[in-house]
mmCIF file of C-alpha atoms and ligand atoms in Angstrom:
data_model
loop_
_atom_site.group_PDB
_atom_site.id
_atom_site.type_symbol
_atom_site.label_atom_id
_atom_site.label_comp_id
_atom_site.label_asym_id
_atom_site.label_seq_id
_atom_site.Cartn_x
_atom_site.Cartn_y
_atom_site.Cartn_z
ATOM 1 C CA UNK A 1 -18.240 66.119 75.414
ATOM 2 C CA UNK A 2 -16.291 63.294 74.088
ATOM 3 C CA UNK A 3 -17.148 60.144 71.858
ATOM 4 C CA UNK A 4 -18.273 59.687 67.708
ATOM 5 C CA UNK A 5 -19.928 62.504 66.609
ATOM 6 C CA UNK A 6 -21.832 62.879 63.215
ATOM 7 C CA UNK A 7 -23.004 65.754 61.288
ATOM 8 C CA UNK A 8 -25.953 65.644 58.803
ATOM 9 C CA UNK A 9 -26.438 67.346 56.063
ATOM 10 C CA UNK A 10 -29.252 68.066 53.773
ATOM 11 C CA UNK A 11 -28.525 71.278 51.832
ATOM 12 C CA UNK A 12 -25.303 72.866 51.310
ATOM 13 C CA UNK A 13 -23.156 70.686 53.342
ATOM 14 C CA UNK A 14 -24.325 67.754 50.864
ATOM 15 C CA UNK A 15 -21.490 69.103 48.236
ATOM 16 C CA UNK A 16 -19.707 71.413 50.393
ATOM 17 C CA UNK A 17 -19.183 70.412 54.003
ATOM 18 C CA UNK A 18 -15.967 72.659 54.549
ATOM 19 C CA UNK A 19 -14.651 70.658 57.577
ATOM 20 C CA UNK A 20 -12.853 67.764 57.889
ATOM 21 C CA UNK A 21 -14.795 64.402 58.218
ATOM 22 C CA UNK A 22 -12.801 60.905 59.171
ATOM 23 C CA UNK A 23 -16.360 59.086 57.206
ATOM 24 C CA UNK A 24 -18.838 59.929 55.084
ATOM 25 C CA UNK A 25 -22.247 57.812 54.569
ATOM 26 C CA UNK A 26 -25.412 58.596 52.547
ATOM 27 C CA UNK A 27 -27.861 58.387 55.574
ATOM 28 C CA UNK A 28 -31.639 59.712 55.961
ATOM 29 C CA UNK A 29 -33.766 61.569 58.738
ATOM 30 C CA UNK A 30 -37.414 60.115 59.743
ATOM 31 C CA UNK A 31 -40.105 62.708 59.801
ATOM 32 C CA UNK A 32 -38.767 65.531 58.188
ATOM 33 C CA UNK A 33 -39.512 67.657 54.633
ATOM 34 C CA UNK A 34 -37.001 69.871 52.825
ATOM 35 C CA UNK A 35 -38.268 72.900 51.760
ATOM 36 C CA UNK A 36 -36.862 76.260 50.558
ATOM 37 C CA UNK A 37 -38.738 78.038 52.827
ATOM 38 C CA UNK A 38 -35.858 80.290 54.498
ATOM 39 C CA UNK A 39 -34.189 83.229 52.985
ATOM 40 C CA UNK A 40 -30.820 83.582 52.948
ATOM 41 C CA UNK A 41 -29.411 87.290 53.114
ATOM 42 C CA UNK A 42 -25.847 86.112 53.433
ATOM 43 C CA UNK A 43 -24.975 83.571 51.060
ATOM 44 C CA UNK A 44 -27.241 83.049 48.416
ATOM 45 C CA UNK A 45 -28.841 86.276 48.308
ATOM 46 C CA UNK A 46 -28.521 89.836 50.193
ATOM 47 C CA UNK A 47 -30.874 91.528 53.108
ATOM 48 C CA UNK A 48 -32.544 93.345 50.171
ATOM 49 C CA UNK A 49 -33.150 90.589 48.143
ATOM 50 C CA UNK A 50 -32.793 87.019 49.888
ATOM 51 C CA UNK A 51 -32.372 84.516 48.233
ATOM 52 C CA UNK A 52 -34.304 80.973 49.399
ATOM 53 C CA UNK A 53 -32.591 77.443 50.408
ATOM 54 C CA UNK A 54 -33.296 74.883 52.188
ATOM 55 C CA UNK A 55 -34.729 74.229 55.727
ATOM 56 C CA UNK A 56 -36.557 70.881 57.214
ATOM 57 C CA UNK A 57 -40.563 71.131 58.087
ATOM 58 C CA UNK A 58 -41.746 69.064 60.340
ATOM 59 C CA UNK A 59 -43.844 65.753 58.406
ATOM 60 C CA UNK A 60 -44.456 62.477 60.235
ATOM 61 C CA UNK A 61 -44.476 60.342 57.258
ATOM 62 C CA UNK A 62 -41.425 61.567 55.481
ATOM 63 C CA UNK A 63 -37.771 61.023 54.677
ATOM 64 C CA UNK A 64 -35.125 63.275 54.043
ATOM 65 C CA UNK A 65 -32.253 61.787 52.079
ATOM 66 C CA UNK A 66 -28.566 63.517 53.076
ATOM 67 C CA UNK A 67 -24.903 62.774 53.958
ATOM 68 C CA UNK A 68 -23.918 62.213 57.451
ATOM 69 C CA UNK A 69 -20.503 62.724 58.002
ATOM 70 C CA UNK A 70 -18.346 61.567 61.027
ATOM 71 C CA UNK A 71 -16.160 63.853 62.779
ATOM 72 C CA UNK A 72 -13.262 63.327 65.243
ATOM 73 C CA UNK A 73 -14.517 63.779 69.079
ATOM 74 C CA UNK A 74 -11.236 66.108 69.524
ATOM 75 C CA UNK A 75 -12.198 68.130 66.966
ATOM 76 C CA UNK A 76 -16.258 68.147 67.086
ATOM 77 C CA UNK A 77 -16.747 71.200 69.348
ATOM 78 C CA UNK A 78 -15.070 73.645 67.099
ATOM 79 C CA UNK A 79 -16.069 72.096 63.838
ATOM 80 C CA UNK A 80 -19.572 72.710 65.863
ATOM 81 C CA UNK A 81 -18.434 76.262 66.425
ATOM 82 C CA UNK A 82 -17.572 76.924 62.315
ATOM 83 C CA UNK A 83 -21.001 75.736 61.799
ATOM 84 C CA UNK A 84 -22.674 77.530 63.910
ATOM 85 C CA UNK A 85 -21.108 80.566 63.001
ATOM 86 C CA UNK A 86 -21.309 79.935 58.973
ATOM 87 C CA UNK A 87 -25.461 79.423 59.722
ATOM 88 C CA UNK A 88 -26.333 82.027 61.559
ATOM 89 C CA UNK A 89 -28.562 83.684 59.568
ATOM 90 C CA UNK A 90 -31.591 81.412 61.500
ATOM 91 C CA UNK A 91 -30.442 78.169 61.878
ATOM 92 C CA UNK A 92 -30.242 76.330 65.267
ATOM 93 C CA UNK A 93 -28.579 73.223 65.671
ATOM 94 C CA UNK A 94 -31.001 69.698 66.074
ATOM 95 C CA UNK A 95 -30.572 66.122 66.731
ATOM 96 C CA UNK A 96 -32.059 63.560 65.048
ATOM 97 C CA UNK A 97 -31.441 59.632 64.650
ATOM 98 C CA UNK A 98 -29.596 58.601 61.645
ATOM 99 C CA UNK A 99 -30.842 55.973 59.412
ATOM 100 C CA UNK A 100 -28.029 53.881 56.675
ATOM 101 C CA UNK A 101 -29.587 53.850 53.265
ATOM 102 C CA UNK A 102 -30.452 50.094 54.081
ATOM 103 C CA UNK A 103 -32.391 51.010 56.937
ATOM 104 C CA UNK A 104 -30.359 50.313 59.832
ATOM 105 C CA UNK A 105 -29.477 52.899 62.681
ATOM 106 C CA UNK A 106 -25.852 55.060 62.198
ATOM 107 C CA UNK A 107 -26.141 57.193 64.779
ATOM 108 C CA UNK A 108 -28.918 57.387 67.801
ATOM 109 C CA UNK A 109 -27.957 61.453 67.650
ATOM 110 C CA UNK A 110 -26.648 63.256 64.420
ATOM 111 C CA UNK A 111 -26.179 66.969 64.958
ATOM 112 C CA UNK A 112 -28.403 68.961 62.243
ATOM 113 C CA UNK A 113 -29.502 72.380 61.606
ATOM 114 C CA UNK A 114 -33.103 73.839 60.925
ATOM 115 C CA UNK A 115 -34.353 76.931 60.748
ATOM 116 C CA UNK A 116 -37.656 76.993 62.329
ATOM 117 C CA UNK A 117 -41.287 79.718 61.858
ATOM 118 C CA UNK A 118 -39.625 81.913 64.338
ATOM 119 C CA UNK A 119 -36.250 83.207 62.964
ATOM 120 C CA UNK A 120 -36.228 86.878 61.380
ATOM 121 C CA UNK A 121 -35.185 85.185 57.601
ATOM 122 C CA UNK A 122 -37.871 82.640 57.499
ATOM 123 C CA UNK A 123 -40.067 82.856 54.221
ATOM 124 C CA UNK A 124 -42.031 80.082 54.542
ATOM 125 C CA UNK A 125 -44.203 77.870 52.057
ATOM 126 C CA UNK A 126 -45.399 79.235 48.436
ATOM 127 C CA UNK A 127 -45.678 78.191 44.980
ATOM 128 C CA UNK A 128 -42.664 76.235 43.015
ATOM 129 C CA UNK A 129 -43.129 79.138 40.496
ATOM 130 C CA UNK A 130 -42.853 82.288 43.105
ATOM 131 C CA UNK A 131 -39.748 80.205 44.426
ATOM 132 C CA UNK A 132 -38.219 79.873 41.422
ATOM 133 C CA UNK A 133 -38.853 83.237 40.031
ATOM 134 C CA UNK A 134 -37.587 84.671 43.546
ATOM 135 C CA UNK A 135 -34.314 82.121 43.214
ATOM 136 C CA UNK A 136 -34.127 83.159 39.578
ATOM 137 C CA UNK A 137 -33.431 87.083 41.033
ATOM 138 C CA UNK A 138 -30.642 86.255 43.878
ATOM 139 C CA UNK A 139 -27.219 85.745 44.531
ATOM 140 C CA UNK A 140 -24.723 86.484 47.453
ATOM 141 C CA UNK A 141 -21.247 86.118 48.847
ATOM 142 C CA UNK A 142 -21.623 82.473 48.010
ATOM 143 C CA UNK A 143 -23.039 82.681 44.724
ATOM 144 C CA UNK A 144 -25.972 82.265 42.526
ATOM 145 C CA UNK A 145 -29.252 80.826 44.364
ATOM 146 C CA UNK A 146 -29.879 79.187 41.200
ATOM 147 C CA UNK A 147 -26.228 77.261 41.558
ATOM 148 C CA UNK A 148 -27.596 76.347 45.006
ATOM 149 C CA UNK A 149 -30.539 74.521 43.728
ATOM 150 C CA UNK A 150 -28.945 73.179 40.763
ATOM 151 C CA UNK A 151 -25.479 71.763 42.973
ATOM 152 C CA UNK A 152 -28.127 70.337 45.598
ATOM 153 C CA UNK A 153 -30.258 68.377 42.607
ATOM 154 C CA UNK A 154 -27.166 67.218 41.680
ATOM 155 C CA UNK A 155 -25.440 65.871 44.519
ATOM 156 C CA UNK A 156 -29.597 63.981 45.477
ATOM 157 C CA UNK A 157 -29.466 62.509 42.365
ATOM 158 C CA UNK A 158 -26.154 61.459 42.832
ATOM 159 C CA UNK A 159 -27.114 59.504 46.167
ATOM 160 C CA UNK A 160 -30.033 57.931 44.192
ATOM 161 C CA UNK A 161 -32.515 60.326 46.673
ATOM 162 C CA UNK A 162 -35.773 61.742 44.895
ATOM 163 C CA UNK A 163 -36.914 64.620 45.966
ATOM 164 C CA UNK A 164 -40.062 66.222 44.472
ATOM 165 C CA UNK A 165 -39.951 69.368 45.604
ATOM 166 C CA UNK A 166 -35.937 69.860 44.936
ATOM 167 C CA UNK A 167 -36.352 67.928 41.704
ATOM 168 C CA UNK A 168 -39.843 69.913 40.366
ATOM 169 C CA UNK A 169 -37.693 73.537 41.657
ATOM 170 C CA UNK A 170 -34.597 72.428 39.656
ATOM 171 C CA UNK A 171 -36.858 71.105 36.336
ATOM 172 C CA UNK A 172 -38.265 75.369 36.370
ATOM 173 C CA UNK A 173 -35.030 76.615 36.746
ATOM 174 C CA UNK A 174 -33.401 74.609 33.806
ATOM 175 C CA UNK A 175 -36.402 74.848 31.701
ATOM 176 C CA UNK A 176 -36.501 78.825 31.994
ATOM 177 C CA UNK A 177 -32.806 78.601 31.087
ATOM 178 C CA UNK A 178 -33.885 76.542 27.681
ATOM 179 C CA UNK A 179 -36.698 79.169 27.234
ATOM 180 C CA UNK A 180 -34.256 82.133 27.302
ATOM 181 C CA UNK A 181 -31.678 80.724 25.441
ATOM 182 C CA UNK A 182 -30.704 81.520 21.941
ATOM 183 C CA UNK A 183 -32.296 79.722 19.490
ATOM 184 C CA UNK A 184 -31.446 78.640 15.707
ATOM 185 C CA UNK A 185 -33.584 79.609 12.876
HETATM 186 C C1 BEZ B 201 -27.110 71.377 55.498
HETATM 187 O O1 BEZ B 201 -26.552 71.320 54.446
HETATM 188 O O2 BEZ B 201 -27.415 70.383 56.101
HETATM 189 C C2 BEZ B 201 -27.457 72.646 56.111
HETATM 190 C C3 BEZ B 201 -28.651 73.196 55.800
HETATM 191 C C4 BEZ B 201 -28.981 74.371 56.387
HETATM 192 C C5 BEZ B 201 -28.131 74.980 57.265
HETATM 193 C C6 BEZ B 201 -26.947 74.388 57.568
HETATM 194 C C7 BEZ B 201 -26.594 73.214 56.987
#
């Protein structure tokens, strides 16, 4: 394959894209959700007791706020490779257009991952409380889930993105940590 080649991220590789990029541009995806609907058993939690991050659902009307990053054609197939081997737990690679914050096409194709219904760690939908109680419990090789959440709010808010569901997630986790904090008299 040979010519540009851009990456888009919407979870982890928002903060921590752990290849080298030549550009990086906050850019969003039409028609897609993201929702913590797949476990994770090998970063942010273990096979016991996954842990929950983010996927994309399918939803016609929607926008998904992330970073795109471009990456050298020499270098895109194993930067591909890394990728593909660091989200294995259930994650297949995607394409989808890439819109500029402003509206206007980046990319016709930016290379994506999702983890769809039928992969052996997908969770699926439930209640902001049963995911934060359950991302409350976990951590893995790569740390806390609660980090996870909290490093993802971060970096959306950062790129001016809202995201209810990532926002409302984050507001339970922080408020818990108020709630079970020590407290003067
Ligand atoms: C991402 O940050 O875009 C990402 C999300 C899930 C799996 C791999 C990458």
């Amino acid at each position: 394959m040979s010519g540009e080649a851009w990456i888009f991220g919407y979870g982890s590789l928002v903060w921590r894209p752990a290849f080298a990029f030549e550009e990086r541009q906050p850019a969003y995806i039409e028609g897609w959700s993201r929702r913590f609907w797949q476990g994770s058993t090998d970063h942010r939690g273990v096979p016991d007791a996954p842990g929950r991050v983010v996927t994309l659902v399918r939803q016609p009307a929607a926008r998904c706020v992330g970073l795109a990053y471009r990456v050298e054609p020499e270098t895109r197939e194993r930067i591909f490779a890394d990728l593909d081997a660091r989200e294995r737990g259930g994650y297949a690679q995607h394409r989808e257009r890439l819109h500029r914050a402003d509206g206007g096409i980046l990319a016709a194709e930016g290379l994506l991952y999702v983890a769809t219904a039928d992969n052996p760690n997908y969770l699926g939908p439930a209640s902001l409380d049963a995911i934060a109680s359950q991302v409350r419990a976990s951590s893995g090789p790569s740390g806390s889930n609660v980090e996870y959440v909290l490093r993802l709010a971060e970096s959306l808010r950062a790129l001016d993105a809202v995201d209810d569901h990532v926002f409302e997630l984050e507001r339970r986790l922080r408020d818990g940590r108020k709630r079970g904090g020590k407290r003067c008299a």
